[in-house]
PDB file of C-alpha atoms in Angstrom:
ATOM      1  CA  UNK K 234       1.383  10.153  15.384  1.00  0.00           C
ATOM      2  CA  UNK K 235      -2.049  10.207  14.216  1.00  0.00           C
ATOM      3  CA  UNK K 236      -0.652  11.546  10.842  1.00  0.00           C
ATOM      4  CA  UNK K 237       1.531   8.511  10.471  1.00  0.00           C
ATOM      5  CA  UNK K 238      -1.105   6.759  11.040  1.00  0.00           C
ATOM      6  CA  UNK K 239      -3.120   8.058   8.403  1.00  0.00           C
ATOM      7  CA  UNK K 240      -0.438   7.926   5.967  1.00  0.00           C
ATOM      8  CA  UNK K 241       0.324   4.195   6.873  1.00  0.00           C
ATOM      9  CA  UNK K 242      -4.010   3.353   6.419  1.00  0.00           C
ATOM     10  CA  UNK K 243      -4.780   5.266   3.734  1.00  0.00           C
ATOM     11  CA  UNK K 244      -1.198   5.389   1.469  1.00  0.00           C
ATOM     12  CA  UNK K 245       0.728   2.471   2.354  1.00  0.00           C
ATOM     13  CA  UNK K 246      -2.039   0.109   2.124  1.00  0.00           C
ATOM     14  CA  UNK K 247      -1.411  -0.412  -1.595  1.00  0.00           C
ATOM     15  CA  UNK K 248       2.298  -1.235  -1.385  1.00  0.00           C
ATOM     16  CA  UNK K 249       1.478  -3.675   1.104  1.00  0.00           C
ATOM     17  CA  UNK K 250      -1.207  -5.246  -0.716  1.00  0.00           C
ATOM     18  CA  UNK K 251       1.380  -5.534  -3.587  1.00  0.00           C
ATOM     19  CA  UNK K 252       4.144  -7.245  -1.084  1.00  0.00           C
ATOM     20  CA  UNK K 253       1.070  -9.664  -0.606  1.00  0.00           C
ATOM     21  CA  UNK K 254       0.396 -10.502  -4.262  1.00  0.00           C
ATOM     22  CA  UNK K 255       4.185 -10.652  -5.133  1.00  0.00           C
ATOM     23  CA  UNK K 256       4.825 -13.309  -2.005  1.00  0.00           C
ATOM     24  CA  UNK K 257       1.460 -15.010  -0.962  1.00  0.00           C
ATOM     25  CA  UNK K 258       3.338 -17.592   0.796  1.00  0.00           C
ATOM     26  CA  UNK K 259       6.113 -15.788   2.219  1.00  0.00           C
ATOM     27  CA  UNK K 260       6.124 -14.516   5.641  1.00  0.00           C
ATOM     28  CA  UNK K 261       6.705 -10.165   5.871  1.00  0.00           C
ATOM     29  CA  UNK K 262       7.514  -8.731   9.224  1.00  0.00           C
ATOM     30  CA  UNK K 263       7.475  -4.844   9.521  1.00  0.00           C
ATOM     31  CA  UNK K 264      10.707  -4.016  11.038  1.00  0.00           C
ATOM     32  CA  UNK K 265      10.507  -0.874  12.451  1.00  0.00           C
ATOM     33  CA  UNK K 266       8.810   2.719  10.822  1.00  0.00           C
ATOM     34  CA  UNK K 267      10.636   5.803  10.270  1.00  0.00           C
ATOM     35  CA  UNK K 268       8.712   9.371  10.148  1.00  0.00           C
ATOM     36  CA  UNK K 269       9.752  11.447   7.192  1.00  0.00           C
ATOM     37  CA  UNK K 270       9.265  14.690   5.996  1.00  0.00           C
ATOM     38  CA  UNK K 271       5.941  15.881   4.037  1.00  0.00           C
ATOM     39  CA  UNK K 272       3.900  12.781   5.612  1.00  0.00           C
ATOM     40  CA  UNK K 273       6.295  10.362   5.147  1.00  0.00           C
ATOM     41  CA  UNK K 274       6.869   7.325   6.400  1.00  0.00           C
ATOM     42  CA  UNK K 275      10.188   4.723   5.857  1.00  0.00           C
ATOM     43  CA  UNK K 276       9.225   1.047   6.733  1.00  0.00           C
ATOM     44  CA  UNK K 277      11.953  -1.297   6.915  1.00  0.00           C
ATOM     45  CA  UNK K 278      10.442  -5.254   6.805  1.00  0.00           C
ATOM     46  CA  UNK K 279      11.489  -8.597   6.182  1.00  0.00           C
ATOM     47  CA  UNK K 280      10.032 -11.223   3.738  1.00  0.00           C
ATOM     48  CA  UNK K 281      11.385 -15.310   4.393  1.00  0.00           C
ATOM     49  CA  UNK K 282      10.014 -17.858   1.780  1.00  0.00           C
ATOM     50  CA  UNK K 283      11.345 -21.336   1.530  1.00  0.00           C
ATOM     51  CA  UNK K 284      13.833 -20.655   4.333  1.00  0.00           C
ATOM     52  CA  UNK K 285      15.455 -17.627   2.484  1.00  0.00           C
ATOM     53  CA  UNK K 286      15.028 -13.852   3.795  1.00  0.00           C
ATOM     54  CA  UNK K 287      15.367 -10.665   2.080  1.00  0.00           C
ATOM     55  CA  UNK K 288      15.593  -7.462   3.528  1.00  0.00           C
ATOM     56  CA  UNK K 289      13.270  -4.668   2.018  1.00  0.00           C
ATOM     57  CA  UNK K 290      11.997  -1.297   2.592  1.00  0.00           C
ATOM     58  CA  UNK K 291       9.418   0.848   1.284  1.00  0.00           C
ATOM     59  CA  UNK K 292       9.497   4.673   1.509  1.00  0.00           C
ATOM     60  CA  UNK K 293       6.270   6.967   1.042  1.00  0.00           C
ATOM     61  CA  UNK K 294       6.007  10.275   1.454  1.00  0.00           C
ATOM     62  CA  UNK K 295       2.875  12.733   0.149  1.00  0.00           C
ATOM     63  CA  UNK K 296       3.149  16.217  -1.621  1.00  0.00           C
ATOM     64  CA  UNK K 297       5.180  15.029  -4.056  1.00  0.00           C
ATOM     65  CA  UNK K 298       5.191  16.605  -7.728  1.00  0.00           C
ATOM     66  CA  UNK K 299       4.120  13.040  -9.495  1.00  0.00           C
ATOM     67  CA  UNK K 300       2.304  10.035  -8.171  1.00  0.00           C
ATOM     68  CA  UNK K 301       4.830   7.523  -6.909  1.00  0.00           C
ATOM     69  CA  UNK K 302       3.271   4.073  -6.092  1.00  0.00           C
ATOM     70  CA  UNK K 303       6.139   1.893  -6.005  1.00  0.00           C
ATOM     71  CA  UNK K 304       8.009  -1.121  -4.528  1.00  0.00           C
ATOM     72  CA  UNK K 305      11.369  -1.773  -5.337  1.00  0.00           C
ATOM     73  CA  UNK K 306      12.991  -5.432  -4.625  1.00  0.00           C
ATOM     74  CA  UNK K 307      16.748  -6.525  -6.205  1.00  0.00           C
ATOM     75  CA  UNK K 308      16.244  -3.400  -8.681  1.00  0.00           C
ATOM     76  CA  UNK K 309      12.994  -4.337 -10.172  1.00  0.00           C
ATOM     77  CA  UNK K 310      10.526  -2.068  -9.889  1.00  0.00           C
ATOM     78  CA  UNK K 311       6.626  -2.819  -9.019  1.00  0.00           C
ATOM     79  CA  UNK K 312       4.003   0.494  -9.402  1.00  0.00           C
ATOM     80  CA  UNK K 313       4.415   3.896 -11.217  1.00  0.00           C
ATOM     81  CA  UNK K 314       5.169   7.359 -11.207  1.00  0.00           C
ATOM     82  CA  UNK K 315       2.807   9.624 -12.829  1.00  0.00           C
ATOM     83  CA  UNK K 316       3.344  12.700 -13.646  1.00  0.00           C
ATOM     84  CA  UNK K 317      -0.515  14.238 -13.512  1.00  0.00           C
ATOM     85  CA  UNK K 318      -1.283  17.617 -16.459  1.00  0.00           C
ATOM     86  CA  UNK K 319      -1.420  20.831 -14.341  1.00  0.00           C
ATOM     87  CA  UNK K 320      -5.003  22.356 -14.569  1.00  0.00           C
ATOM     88  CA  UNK K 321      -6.198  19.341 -16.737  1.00  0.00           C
ATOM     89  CA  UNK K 322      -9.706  19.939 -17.039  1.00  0.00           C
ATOM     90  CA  UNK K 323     -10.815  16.025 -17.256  1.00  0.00           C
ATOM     91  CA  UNK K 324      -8.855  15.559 -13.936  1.00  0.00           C
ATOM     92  CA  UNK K 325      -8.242  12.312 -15.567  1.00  0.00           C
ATOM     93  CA  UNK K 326      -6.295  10.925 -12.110  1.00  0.00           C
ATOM     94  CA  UNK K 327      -9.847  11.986  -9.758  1.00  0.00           C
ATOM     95  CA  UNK K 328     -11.688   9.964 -12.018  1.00  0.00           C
ATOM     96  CA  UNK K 329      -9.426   6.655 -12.516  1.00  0.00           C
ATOM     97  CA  UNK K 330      -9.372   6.590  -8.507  1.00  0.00           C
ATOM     98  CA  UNK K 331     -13.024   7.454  -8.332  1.00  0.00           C
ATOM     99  CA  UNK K 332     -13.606   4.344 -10.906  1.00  0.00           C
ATOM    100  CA  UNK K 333     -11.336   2.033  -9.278  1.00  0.00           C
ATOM    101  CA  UNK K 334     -12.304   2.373  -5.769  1.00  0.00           C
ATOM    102  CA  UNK K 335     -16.195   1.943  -6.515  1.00  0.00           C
ATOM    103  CA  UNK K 336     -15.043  -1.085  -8.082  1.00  0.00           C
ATOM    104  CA  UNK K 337     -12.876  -1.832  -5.123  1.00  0.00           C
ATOM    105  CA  UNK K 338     -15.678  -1.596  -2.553  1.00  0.00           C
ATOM    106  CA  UNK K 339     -18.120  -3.210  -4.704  1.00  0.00           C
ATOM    107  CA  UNK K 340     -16.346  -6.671  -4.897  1.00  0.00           C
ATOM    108  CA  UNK K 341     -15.372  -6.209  -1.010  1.00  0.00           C
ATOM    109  CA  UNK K 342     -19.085  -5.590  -0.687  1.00  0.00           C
ATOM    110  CA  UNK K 343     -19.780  -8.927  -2.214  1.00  0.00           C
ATOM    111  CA  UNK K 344     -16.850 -10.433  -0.473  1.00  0.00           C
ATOM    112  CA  UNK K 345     -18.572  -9.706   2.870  1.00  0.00           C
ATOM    113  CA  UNK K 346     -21.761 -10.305   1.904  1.00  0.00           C
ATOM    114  CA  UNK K 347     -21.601 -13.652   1.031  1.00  0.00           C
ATOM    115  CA  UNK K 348     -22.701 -12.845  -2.917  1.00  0.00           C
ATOM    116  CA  UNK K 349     -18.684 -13.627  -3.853  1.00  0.00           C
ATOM    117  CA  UNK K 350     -16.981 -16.530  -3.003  1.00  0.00           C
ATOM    118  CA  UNK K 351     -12.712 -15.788  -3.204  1.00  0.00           C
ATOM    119  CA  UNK K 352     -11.175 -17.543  -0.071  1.00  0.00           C
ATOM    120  CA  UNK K 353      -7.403 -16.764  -1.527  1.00  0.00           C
ATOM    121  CA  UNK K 354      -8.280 -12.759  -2.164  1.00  0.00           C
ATOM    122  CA  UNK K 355      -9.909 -12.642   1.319  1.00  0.00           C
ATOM    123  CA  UNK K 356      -6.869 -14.033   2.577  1.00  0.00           C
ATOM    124  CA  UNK K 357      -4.598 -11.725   0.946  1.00  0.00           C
ATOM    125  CA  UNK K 358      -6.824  -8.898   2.167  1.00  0.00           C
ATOM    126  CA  UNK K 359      -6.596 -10.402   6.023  1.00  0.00           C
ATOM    127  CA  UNK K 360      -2.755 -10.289   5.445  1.00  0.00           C
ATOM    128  CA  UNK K 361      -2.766  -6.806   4.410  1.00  0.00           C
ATOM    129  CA  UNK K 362      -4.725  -5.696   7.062  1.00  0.00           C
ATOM    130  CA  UNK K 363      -2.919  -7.387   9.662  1.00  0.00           C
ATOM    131  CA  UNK K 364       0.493  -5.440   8.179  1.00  0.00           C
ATOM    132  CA  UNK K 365      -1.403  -2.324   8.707  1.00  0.00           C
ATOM    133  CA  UNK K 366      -1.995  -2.788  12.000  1.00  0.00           C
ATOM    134  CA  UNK K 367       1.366  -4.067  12.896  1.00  0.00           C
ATOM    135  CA  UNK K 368       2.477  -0.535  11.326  1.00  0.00           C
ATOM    136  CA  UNK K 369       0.277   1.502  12.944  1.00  0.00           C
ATOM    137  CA  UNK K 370       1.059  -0.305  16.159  1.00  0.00           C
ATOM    138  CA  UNK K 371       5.121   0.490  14.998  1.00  0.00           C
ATOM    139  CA  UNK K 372       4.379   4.146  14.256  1.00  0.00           C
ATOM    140  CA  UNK K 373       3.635   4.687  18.170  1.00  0.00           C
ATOM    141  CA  UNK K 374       7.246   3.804  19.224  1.00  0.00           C
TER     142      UNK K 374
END
């Protein structure tokens, strides 16, 4: 369980964030969660805007041989796979996600703070977090 759980907090966090920015105004409900093989996890969910729903899923699983960061809805996908250089010596991928989370905390920083004023990305960060929970709180069953 507590693996899930990681999985779902650290990993998933990112393809929910992106079912956030793809339908601000729609309303996702986590369905159920799945454990899978090599930390895993299969999340089945629903999204309704303007009275329509749509079915979805997202499936994540670690120790893969690229980077898969992906959400796929009616065939069109949203992320990437990377394929990272064995024994590259710039470790090119550390360093992006070294850069990009600084930058990440940094602007939450000033979020929280009060030095940053962005009412709509503090909203899509309450929805994510709220997901994540609901998750987590799936993940137990």
């Amino acid at each position: 369980y507590q693996r899930r759980v990681h999985v779902i907090r650290n990993s998933l966090c990112h393809d929910l964030d992106c079912l956030n920015w793809l339908f601000p105004k729609a309303e996702i409900i986590l369905n159920k969660v799945i454990p899978q093989a090599h930390s895993g996890v299969h999340i089945l969910l629903s999204i309704t805007q303007s009275g329509v729903t749509i079915e979805a899923q997202i499936q994540f699983r670690k120790d893969c041989q690229t980077y898969i960061q992906q959400v796929i809805i009616d065939d069109q996908v949203y992320g990437y796979d990377f394929a990272p250089i064995v024994n590259d010596p710039r470790d090119v991928w550390v360093q992006l996600y070294e850069q990009a989370y600084a930058d990440q905390f940094t602007y939450f920083h000033s979020l929280v703070s009060g030095e940053a004023v962005n009412l709509g990305l503090a909203a899509s960060y309450r929805r994510t977090f709220l997901l994540l929970e609901q998750a987590t709180h799936l993940a137990r069953a």
